[in-house]
Structures are given as structure tokens and as C-alpha cells.
Tab-separated table of C-alpha atoms in Angstrom:
chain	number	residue	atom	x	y	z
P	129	UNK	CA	0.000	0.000	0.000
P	130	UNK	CA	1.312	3.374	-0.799
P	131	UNK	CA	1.513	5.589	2.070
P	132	UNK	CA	1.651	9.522	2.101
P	133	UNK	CA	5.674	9.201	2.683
P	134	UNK	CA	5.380	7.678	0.070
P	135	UNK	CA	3.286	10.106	-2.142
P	136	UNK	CA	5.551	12.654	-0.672
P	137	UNK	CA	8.935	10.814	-2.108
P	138	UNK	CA	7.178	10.580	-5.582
P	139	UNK	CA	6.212	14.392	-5.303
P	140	UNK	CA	9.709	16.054	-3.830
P	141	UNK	CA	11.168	13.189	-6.955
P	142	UNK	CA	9.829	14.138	-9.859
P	143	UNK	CA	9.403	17.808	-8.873
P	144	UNK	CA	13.457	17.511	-8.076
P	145	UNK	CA	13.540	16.010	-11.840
P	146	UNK	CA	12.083	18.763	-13.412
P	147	UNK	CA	13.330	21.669	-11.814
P	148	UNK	CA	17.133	20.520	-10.966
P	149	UNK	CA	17.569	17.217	-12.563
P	150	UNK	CA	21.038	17.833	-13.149
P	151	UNK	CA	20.991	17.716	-9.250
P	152	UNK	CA	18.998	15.528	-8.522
P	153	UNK	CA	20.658	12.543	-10.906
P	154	UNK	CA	23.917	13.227	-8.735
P	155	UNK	CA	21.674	11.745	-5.523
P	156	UNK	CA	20.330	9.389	-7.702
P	157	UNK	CA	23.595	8.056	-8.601
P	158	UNK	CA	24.494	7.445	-5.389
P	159	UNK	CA	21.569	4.615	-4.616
P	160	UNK	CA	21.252	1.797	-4.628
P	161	UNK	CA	18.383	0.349	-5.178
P	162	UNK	CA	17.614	-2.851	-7.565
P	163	UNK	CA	15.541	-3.012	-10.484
P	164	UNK	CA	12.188	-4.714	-9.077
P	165	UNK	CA	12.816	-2.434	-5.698
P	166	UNK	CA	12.889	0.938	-8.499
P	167	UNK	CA	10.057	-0.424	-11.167
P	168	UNK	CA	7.966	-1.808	-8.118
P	169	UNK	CA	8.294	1.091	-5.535
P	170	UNK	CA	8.531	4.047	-7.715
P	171	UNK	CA	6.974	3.537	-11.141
P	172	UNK	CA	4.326	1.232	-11.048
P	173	UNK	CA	2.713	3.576	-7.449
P	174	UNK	CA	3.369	6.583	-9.556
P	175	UNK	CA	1.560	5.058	-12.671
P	176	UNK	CA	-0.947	4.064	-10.491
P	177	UNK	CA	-1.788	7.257	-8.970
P	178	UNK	CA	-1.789	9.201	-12.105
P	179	UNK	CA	-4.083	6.354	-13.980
P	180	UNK	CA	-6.329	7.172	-10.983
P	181	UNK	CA	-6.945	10.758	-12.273
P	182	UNK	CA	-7.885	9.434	-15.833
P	183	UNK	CA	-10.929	7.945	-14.049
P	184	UNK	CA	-13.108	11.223	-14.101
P	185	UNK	CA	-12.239	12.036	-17.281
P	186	UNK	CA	-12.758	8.887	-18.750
P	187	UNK	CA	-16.170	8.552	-17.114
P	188	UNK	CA	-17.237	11.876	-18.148
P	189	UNK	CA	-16.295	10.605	-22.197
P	190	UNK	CA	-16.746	7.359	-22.338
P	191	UNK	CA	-19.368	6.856	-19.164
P	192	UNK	CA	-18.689	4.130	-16.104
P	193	UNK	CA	-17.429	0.794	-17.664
P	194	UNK	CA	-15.920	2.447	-20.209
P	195	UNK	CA	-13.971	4.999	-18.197
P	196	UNK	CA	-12.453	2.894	-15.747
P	197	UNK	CA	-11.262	0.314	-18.651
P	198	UNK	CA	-9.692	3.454	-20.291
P	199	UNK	CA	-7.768	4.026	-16.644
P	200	UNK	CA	-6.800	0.381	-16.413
P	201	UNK	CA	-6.046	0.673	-20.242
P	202	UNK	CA	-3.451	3.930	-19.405
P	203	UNK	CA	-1.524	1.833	-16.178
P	204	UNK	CA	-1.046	-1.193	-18.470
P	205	UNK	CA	0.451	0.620	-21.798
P	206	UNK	CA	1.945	2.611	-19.472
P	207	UNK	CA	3.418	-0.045	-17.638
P	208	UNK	CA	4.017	-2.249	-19.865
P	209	UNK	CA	5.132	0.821	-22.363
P	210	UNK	CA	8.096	1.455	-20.175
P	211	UNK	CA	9.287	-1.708	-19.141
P	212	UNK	CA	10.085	-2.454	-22.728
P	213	UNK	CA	11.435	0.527	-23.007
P	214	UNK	CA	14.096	-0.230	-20.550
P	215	UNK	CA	14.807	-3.369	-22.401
P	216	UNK	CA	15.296	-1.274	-25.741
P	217	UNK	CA	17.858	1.254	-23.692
P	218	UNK	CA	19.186	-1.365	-21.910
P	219	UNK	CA	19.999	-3.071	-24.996
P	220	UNK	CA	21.577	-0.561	-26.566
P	221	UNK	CA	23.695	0.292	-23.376
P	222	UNK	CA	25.039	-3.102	-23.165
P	223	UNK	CA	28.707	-3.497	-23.604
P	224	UNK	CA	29.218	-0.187	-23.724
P	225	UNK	CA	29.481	0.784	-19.978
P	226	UNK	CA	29.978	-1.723	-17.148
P	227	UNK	CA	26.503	-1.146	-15.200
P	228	UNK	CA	24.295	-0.617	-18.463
P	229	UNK	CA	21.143	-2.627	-17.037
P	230	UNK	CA	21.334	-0.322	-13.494
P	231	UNK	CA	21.825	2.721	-15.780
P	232	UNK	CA	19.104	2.429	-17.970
P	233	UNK	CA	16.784	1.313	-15.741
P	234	UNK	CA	17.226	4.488	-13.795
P	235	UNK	CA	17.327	6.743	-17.166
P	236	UNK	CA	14.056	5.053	-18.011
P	237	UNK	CA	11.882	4.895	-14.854
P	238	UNK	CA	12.784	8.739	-13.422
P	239	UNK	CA	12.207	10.118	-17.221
P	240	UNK	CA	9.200	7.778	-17.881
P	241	UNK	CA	7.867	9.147	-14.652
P	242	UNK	CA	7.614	12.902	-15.634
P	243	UNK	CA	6.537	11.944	-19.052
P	244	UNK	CA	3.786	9.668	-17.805
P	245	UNK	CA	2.582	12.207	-14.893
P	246	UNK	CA	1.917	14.708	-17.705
P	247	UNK	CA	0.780	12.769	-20.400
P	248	UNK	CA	-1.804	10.967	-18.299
P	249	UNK	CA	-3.277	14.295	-16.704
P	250	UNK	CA	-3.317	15.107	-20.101
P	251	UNK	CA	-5.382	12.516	-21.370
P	252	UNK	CA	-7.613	13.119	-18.034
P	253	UNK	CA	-9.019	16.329	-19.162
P	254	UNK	CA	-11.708	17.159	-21.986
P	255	UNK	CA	-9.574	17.596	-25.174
P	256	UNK	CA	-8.889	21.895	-25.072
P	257	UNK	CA	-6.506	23.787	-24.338
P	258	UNK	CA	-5.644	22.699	-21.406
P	259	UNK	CA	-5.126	18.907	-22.438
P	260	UNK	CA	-2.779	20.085	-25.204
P	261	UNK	CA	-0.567	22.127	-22.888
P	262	UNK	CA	-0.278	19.095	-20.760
P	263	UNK	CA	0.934	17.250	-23.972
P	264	UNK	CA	3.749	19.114	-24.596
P	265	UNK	CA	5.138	19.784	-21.308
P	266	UNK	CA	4.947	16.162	-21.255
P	267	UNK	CA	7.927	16.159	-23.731
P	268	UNK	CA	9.643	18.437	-20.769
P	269	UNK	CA	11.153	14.716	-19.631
P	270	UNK	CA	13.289	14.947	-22.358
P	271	UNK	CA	15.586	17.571	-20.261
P	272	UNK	CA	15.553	14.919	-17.364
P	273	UNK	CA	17.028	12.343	-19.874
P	274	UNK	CA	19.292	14.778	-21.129
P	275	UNK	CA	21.063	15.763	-17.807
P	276	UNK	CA	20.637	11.729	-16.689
P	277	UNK	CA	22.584	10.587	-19.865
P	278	UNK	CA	24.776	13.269	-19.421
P	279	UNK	CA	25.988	12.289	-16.296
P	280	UNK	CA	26.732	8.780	-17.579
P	281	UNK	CA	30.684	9.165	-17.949
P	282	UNK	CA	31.587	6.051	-19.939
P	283	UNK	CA	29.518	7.183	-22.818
P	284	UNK	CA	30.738	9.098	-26.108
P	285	UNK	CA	29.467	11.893	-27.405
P	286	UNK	CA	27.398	10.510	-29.979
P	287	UNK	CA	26.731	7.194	-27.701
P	288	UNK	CA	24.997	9.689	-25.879
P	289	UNK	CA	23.527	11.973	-28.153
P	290	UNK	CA	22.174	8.119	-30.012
P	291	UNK	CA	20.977	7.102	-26.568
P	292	UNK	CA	19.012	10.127	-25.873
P	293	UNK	CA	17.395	9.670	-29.201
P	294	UNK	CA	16.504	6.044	-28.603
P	295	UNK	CA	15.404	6.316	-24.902
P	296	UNK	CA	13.473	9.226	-25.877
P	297	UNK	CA	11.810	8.103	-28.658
P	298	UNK	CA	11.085	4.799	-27.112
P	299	UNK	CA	9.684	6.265	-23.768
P	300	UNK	CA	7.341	8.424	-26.137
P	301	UNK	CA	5.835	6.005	-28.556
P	302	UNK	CA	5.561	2.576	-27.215
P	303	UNK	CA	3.474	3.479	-24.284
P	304	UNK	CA	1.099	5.593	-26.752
P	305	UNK	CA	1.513	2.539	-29.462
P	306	UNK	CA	0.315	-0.317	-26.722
P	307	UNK	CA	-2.738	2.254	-25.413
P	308	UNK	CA	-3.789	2.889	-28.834
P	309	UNK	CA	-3.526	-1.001	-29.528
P	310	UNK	CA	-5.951	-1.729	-26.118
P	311	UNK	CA	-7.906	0.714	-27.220
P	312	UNK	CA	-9.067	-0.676	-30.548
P	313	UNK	CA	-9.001	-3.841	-28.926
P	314	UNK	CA	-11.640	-2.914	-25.991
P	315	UNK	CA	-13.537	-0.580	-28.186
P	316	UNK	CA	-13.155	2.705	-26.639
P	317	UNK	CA	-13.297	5.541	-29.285
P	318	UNK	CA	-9.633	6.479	-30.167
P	319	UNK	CA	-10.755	9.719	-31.558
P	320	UNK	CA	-9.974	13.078	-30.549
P	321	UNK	CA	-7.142	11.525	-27.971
């Protein structure tokens, strides 16, 4: 159960990300925590929460059943989204510095985070103005990437420059790809999303 430490931690986290990330990779760095303990603890709560505030706005397009499929729906592309995500960055990372999987499991879960937050509030509100803001400060994880790779010292210059592409491109699309995908599958109107 996630307790209000807890929804504290995930607050003073992500807030740290996007305001001093450069900062706040430096304490990252320095724990130690494994990948279940990370994915388990930080992103899947986190994914949780936010997939929690898709309800009303679900509800109010699609109606009851509907809405809370379409916040199940956002927690398991989401979810799902990331974790193969890491396994793309990971992948890439691989014999090219000596803690790749710790590395990009950290690059991906702290910068999936702040994407995720954003891009699920969002998709929470009535499609405006307000909703399309929330889209592109969404893309605002891609600074909190940046200064994470860049703190990776083993890397290149244009390892990093290709992993920032790849991490960012993956954490973008394949959660979108899968929700579209459960979408058409459940029959919830993919229109105007």
C-alpha cells in the first residue's frame, strides 16, 4: 500500500527532476536500489496514482465501464510501455558501460515518470486547451534524460547523443503505441485523444 511518505517521495522526486535534474541525478547516482525495488516502488505507485486521475475524465467521455477500462487501459500501456522501453535502452547500453542494465533502468523509470505524470493528466481532461498544454510539457522529460545521460561518464558523445534519441523516442511512442492497440481492442473511441 502506498503511504503519504510515500506520495511525498514521488512528489519532492519528480518535482526535483524537473526543476534541478542535473541535481537531482547526482543523488540518484548514489543509490542503490535494484531493479524490481525501483520499477515496483517508484513507477508502477506513480503510474498508479496518475491512472487514478484518468478515471473522471474517462467517465465523463466514455461513461462508467468504459472509463475505468480506459484508466486500467493507461496503467497497463503505461506499464508495460516502459518496461520495454528499458529493455530497448538497456539493450543498446550493453557493452558499452559496465553497469548498463542499473543505468538504464534508472534513465528510463525517473524520465518515464515525468513523461507519464503529464501525459496521463493530459489525457484526463476534456480535449482543449488545457489537455494540449499538458501534452507538450509532457515532452519536458526529455531535459531529465538529457542531464541523466549526461551524467553517464563512460559514454561518447554521440553514444549519448544516439541514446538520448533512442530512450526518448522509445519512452514516447511505445506506451502511446500499446494504449492505442488496447484501445481498438476494448472498443473505446480512439478519436480526438
Amino acid at each position: 500500500m502506498v503511504s503519504r511518505n510515500d506520495i511525498k517521495h514521488f512528489y519532492n522526486r519528480i518535482k526535483q527532476l524537473l526543476l534541478y535534474p542535473g541535481r537531482e541525478w547526482a543523488i540518484i547516482r548514489q543509490e542503490e536500489d535494484s531493479s524490481s525495488r525501483l520499477f515496483n516502488l517508484f513507477f508502477i505507485p506513480v503510474t498508479g496514482i496518475v491512472s487514478l486521475v484518468v478515471i473522471p475524465g474517462g467517465i465523463y467521455r466514455f461513461g462508467i465501464f468504459q472509463g475505468i477500462l480506459y484508466s486500467l487501459i493507461n496503467f497497463i500501456s503505461a506499464t508495460a510501455g516502459v518496461y520495454l522501453a528499458f529493455l530497448i535502452i538497456r539493450e543498446y547500453l550493453n557493452n558499452k558501460i559496465p553497469d548498463a542494465e542499473n543505468t538504464a533502468l534508472h534513465l528510463t523509470v525517473y524520465s518515464a515518470s515525468v513523461f507519464i505524470v503529464f501525459h496521463s493528466l493530459s489525457v484526463a481532461l476534456i480535449n482543449g486547451f488545457f489537455s494540449q498544454l499538458l501534452s507538450l510539457i509532457s515532452l519536458i522529460f526529455i531535459r531529465t534524460l538529457y542531464a541523466g545521460i549526461s551524467a553517464v561518464a563512460r559514454l561518447e558523445v554521440n553514444q549519448k547523443t544516439n541514446a538520448l534519441i533512442i530512450a526518448a523516442l522509445s519512452i514516447i511512442c511505445i506506451p502511446v503505441i500499446f494504449k492505442r492497440l488496447l484501445m481498438i481492442l476494448f472498443h473505446i473511441p480512439i478519436l480526438n485523444l
